[in-house]
Coordinates of C-alpha atoms in Angstrom, one line a residue:
X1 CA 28.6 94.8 126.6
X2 CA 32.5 95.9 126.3
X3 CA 33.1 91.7 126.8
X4 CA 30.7 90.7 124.5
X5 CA 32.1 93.2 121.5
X6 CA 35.7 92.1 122.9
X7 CA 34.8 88.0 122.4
X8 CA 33.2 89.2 118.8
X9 CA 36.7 90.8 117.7
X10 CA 38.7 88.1 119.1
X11 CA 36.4 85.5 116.9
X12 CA 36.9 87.9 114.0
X13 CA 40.0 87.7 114.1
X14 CA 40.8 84.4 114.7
X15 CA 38.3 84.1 111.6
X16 CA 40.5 86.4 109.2
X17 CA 43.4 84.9 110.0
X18 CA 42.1 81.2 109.4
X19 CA 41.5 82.8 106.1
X20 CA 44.4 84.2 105.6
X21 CA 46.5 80.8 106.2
X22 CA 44.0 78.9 103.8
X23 CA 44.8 81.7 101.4
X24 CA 48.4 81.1 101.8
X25 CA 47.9 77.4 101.9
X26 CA 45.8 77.8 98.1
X27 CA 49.3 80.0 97.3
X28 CA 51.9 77.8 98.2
X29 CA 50.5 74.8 96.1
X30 CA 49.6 76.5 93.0
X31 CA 53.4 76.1 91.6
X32 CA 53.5 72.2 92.3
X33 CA 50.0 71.6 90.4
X34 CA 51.1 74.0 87.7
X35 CA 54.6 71.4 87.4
X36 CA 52.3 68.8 87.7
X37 CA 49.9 69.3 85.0
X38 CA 52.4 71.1 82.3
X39 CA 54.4 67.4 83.4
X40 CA 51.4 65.7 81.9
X41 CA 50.6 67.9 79.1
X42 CA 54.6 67.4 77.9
X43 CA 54.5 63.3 78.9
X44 CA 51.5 62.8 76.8
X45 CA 52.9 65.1 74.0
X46 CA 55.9 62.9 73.6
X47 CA 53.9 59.8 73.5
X48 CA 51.8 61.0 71.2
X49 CA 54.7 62.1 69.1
X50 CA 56.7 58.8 69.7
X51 CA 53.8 56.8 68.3
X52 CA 53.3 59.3 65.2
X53 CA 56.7 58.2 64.4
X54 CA 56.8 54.4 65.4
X55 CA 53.7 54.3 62.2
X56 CA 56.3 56.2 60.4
X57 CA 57.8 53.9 57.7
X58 CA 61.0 56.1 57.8
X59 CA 61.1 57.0 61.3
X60 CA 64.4 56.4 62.7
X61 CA 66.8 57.3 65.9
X62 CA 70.0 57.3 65.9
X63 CA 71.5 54.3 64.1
X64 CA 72.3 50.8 64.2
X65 CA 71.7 48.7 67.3
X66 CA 75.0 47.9 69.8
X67 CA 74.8 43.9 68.4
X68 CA 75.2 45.4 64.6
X69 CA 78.0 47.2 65.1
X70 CA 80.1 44.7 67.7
X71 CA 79.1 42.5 64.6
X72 CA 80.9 44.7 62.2
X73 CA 84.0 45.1 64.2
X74 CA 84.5 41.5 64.7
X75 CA 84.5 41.2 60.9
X76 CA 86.9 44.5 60.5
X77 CA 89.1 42.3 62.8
X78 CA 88.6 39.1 61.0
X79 CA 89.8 40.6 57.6
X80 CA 92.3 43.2 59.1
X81 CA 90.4 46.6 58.0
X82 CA 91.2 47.5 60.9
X83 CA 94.4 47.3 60.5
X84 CA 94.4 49.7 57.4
X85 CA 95.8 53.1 57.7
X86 CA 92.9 55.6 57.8
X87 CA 94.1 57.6 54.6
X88 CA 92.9 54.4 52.2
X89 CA 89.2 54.8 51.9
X90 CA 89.5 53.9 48.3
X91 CA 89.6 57.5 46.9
X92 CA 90.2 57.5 42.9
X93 CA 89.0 53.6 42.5
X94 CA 85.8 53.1 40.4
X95 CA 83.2 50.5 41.6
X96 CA 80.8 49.0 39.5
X97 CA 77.9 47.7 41.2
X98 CA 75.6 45.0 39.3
X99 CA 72.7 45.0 41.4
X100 CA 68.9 45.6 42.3
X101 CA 69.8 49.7 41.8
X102 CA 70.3 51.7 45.1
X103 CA 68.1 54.0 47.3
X104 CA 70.1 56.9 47.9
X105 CA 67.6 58.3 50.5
X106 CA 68.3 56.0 53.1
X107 CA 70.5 57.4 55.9
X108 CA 73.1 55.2 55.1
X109 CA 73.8 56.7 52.0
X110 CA 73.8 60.5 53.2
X111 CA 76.7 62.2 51.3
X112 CA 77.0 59.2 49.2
X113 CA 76.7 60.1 45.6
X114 CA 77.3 57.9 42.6
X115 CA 79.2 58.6 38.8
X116 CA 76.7 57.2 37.0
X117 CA 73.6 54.9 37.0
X118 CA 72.3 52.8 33.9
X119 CA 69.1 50.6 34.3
X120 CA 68.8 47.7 32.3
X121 CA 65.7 46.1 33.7
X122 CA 63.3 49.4 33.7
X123 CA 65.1 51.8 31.8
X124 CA 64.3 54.6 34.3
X125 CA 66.9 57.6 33.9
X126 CA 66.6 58.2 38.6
X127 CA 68.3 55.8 40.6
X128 CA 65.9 53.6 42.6
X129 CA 66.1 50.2 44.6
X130 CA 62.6 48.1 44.5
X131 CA 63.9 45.1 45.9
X132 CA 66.9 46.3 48.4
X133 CA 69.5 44.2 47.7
X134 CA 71.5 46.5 45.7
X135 CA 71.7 49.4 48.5
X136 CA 72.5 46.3 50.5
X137 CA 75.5 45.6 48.8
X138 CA 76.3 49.3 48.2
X139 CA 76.1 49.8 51.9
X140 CA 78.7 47.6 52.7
X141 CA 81.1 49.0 49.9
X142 CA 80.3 53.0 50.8
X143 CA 77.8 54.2 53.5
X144 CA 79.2 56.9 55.3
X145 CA 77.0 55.8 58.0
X146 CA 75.3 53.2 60.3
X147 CA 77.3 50.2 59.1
X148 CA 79.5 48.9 55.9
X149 CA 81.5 51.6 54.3
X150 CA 84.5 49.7 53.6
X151 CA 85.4 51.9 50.6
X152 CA 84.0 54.9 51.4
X153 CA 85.8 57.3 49.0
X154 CA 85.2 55.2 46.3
X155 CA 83.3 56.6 43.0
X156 CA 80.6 54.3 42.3
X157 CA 78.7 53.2 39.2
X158 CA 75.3 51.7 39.0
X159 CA 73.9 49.0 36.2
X160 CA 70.3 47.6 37.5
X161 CA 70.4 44.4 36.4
X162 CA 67.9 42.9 38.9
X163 CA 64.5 43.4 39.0
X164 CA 62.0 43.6 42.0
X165 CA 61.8 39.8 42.8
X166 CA 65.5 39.7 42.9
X167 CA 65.7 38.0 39.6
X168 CA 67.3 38.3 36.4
X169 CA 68.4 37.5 32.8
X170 CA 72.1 36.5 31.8
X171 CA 71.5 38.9 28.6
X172 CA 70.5 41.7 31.2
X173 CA 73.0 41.6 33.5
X174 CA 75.4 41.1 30.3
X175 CA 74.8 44.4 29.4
X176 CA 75.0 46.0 32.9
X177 CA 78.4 44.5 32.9
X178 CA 79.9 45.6 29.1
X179 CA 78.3 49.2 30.3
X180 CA 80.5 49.0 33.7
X181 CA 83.5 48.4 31.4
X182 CA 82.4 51.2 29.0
X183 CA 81.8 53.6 31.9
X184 CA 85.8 53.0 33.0
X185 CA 85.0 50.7 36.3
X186 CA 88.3 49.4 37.8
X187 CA 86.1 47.1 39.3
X188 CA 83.0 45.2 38.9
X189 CA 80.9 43.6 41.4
X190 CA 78.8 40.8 40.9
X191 CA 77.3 39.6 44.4
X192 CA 74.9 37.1 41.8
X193 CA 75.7 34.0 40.2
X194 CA 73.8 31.2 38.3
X195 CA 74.6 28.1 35.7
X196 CA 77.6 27.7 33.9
X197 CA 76.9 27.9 30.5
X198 CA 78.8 25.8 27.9
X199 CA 82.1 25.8 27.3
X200 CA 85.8 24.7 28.3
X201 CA 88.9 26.6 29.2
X202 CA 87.8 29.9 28.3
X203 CA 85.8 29.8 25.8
X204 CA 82.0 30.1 26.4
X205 CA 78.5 30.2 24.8
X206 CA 77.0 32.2 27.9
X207 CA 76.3 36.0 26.8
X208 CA 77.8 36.4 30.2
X209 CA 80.6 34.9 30.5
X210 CA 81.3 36.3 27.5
X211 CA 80.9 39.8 28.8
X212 CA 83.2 39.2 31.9
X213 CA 85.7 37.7 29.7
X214 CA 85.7 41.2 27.5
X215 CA 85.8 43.1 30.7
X216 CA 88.8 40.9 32.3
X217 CA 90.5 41.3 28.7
X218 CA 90.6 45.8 29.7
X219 CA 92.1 44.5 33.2
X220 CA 89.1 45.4 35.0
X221 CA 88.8 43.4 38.2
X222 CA 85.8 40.8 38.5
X223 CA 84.3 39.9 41.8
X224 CA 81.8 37.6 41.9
X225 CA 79.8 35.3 44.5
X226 CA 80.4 31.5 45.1
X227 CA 76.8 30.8 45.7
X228 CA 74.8 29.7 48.2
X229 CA 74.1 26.2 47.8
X230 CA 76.3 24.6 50.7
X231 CA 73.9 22.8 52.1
X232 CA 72.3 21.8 48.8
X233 CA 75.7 21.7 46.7
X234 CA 75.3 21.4 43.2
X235 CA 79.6 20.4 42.9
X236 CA 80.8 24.0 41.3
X237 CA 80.6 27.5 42.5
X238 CA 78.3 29.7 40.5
X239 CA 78.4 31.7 37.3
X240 CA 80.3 33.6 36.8
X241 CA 82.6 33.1 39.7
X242 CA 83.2 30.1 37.7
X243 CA 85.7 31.9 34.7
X244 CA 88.9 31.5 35.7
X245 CA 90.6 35.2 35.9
X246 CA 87.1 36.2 38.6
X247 CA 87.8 36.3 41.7
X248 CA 85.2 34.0 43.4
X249 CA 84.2 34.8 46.9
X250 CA 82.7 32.4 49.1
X251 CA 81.5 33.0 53.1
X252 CA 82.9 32.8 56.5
X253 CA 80.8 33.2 59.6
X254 CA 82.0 35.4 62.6
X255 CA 83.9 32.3 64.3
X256 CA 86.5 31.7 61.2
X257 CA 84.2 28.7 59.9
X258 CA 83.1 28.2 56.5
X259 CA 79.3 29.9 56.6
X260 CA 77.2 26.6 56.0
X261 CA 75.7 27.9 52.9
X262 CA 78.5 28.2 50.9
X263 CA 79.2 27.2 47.8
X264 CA 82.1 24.5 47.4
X265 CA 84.4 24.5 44.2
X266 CA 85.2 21.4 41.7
X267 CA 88.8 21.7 41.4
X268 CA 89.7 18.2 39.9
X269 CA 88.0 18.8 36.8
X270 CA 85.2 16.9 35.0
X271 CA 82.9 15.3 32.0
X272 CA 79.7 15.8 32.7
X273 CA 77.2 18.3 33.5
X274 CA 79.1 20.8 32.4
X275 CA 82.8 20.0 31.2
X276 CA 85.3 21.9 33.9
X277 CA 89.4 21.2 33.0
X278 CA 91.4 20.6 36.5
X279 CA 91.9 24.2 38.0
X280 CA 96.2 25.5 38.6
X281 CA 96.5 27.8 41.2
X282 CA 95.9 30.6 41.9
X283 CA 92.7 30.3 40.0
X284 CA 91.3 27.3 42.4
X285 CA 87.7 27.9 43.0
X286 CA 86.3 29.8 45.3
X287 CA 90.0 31.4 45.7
X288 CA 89.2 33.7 49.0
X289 CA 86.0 33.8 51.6
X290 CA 84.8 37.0 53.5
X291 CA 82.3 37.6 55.9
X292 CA 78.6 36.3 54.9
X293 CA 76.7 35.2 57.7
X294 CA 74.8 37.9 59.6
X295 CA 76.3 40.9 57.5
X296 CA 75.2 44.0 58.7
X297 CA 73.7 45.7 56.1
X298 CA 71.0 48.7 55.0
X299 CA 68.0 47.8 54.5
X300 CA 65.8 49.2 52.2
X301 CA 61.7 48.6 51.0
X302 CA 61.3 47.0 54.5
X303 CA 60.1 48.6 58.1
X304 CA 63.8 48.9 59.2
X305 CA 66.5 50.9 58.3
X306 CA 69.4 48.1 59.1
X307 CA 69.6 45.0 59.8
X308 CA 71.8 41.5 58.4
X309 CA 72.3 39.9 55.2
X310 CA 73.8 36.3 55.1
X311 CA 75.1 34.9 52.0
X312 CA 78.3 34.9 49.3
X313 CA 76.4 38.2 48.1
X314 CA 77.7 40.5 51.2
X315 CA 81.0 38.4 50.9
X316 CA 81.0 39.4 47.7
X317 CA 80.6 43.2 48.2
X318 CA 82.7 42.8 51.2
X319 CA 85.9 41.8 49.2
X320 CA 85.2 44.5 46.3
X321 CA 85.4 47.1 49.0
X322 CA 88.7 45.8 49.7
X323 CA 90.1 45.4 46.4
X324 CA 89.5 49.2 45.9
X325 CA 92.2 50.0 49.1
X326 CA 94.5 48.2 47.4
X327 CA 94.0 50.0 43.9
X328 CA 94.6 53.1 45.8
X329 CA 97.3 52.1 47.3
X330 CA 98.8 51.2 44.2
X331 CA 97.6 53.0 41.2
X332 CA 99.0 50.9 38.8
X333 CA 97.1 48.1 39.5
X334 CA 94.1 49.9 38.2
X335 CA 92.8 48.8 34.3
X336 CA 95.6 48.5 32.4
X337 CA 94.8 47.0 28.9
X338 CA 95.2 43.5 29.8
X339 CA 95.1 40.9 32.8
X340 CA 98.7 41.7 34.2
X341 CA 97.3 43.6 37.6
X342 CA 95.2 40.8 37.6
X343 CA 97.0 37.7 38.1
X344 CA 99.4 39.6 40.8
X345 CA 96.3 40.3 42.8
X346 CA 95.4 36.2 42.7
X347 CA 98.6 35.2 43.9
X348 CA 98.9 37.2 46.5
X349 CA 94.9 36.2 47.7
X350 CA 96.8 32.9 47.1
X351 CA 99.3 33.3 49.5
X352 CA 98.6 35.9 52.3
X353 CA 94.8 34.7 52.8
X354 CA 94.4 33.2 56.4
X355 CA 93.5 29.4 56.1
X356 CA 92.1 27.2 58.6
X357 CA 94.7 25.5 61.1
X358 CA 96.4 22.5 60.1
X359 CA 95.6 23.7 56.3
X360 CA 98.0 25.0 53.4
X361 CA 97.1 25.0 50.2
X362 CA 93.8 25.4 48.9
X363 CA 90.5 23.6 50.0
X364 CA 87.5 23.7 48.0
X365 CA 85.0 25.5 50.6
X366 CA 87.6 27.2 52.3
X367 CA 89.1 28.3 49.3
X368 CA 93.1 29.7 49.8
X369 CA 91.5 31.3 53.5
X370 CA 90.0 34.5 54.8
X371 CA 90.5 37.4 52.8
X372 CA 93.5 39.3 54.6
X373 CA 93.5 42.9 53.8
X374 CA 96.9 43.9 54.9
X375 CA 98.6 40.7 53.3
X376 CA 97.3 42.1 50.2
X377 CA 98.1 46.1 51.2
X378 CA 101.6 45.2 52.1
X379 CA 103.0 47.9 53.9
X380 CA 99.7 50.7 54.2
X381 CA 99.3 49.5 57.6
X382 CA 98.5 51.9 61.0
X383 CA 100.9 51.9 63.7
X384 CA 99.5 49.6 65.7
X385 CA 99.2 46.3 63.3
X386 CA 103.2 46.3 63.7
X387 CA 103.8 43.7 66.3
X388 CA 100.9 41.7 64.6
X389 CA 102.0 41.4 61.0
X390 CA 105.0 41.3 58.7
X391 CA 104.9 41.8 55.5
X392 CA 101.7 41.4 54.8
X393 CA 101.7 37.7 56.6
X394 CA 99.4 37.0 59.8
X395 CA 101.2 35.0 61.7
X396 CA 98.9 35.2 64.5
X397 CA 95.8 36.3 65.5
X398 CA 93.9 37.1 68.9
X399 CA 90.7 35.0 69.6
X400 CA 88.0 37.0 68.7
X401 CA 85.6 37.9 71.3
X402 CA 82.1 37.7 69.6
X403 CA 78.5 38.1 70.3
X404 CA 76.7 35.2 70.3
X405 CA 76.3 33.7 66.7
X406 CA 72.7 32.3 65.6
X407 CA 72.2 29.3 63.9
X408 CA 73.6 29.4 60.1
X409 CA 70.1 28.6 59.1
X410 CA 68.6 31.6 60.9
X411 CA 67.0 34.2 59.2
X412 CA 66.2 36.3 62.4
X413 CA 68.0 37.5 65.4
X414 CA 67.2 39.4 68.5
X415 CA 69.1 42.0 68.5
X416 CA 67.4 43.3 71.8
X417 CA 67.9 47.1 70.3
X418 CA 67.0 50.0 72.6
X419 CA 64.0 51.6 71.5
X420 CA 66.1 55.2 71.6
X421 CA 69.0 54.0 69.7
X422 CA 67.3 52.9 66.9
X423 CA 64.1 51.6 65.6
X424 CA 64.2 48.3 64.0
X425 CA 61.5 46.1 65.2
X426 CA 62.9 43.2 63.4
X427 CA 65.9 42.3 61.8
X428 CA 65.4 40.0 58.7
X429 CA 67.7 38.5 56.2
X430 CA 67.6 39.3 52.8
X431 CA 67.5 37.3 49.9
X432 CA 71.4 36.7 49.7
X433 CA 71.5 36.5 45.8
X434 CA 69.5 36.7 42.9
X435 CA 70.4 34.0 40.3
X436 CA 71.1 30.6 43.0

């Protein structure tokens, strides 16, 4: 009986403590399926979030993809802004943007704020942008973020003279331009252009031209696009680029080449459509290019915060940004009364711009070469642009190493962005200018 109750304990117990190791088995695994499932909870959460914010019009991380930026360096190179001591930002210089308007809500523009704002298509008292060229162009002039900012210190002024197809009227964007000069702009920028309008050697029928005339008259500088017609060229750059005292831009692509789009001036003079007198230099037409194809720019009204803009437009904007460095750097070159400040700034475009190889002079695509910023700076240069200029002159420059370029014609890149550095599902080109 004693054996029996013995085998009974020992099977007890060897019961209890096959329990007690499942027990301790159930124990021991209860953290790793807690991990697990909170794991799954949080991995679902976030993709549940992430694709809240990819249907988010405005959703956005970080900034500008890798390819935007290396684009933008290799024009900062091109032109020399990086070559620009860091204390000209273009502090004290008024910029006058003719435009589409400007949306001041997109990242870009955080801290950016503007001296005044005058709409002559809508009439609307608020800033706004419904076509996205103007924020575009003021981008490349001021953001204090993602790309452009070439002048960031610099006060701006906004005349709408563009409405929401990206059109508009000569007697429209007249009056943006006389308020500019009204306002006290030291600088107007036009990245627009259309006909000529009738006349010969300054004297003009076009509301327009008439306006840019008055403004030149208070020594306020006019920038203004070549046009975009390269491929298609009509003989002359655009309206009005075309007035003699305007600095006419046209474009360069990221290997030093003449952007294929790009208007070409008529320097020789003619009869007939539109009587031109044979241009003297340093008023050849277009008399500097800058970088217009694949731009990086904001983008506005679109899916995307950033992307590219190809055309005379950015080129346009681009050179404006750097006229204001030089106003800061010398004061007296801002409006004085009369076209003095003027006519300095032309000769030196005409003589410190970079020009082709195997090129001096001026050529009618090429105009008198790449705008050079430190050739028209002088001496407000950082340490280490030394060795590389003197006085002002580049007398050599370092191959650029660039991404690859696509076709001129393009009007889309992949950029291959990663998703976490920014959330532009396409890049598209906007409409480079508003009156071609």
């Amino acid at each position: 009986m004693d054996q029996e109750i013995d085998s009974v304990t020992e099977f007890l117990s060897q019961n209890d403590e096959g329990v007690s190791a499942h027990s301790a088995s159930k124990v021991s695994a209860l953290p790793y399926l807690i991990t697990a499932v909170s794991t799954l909870v949080t991995g679902l959460s976030i993709a549940i979030l992430a694709m809240w914010l990819l249907s988010e019009e405005n959703a956005i991380f970080g900034g500008p993809p890798a390819t935007l930026l290396a684009w933008q360096d290799d024009y900062e190179r091109m032109t020399a802004i990086d070559k620009v001591d860091g204390d000209l930002d273009g502090s004290g210089v008024t910029i006058c943007i003719v435009d589409s308007g400007v949306d001041l809500s997109h990242p870009g523009m955080d801290g950016v704020s503007i001296n005044g704002w005058y709409d002559a298509i809508n009439g609307r008292i608020d800033p706004y942008d419904d076509q996205g060229h103007g924020t575009a162009m003021a981008g490349i002039i001021a953001s204090k973020g993602g790309v452009g900012g070439i002048a960031k210190g610099s006060e701006l002024l906004i005349a709408k003279g563009i409405d929401d197809s990206g059109s508009g009227t000569d007697e429209g964007i007249a009056e943006a331009v006389d308020w500019c000069s009204a306002q006290g702009a030291d600088i107007i920028s036009l990245s627009l252009g259309g006909d000529q309008g009738p006349g010969l050697s300054g004297l003009t029928l076009d509301v327009l031209e008439n306006s840019v005339e008055d403004a030149l008259d208070e020594g306020v500088f006019v920038v203004a696009a070549a046009g975009n017609d390269g491929t298609d060229d009509d003989g002359d750059v655009a309206s009005p680029g075309s007035v003699e005292d305007v600095i006419c831009v046209g474009g360069v692509n990221r290997n030093g080449d003449v952007w294929s789009g790009s208007s070409q001036g008529d320097n020789n003079g003619r009869l007939w459509p539109n009587p031109i007198l044979p241009r003297q230099d340093p008023d050849k037409k277009p008399e500097v290019i800058a970088p217009a194809s694949e731009v990086p720019v904001l983008l506005t009204n679109s899916g995307s915060w950033y992307g590219y803009s190809s055309g005379t437009s950015a080129a346009t904007a681009w050179v404006s940004g750097i006229l204001a460095l030089v106003i800061q750097n010398e004061p007296d070159l801002a409006r004085s009364g009369d076209r003095s400040a003027i006519e300095d700034i032309k000769t030196r475009i005409s003589q410190t711009s970079t020009q082709k190889e195997g090129v001096s002079g001026h050529d009618d695509r090429f105009g008198y070469g790449i705008v050079n910023t430190i050739g028209l700076i002088g001496d407000a240069t950082n340490e280490s642009s030394q060795n590389r200029y003197s006085g002002g002159i580049l007398y050599s420059q370092q191959e650029m190493s660039t991404t690859n370029v696509a076709p001129d014609s393009s009007t889309k890149a992949d950029l291959n962005p990663r998703i976490w550095d920014s959330l532009i599902a396409e890049i598209h080109e906007l409409k480079a200018s508003t009156r071609f």
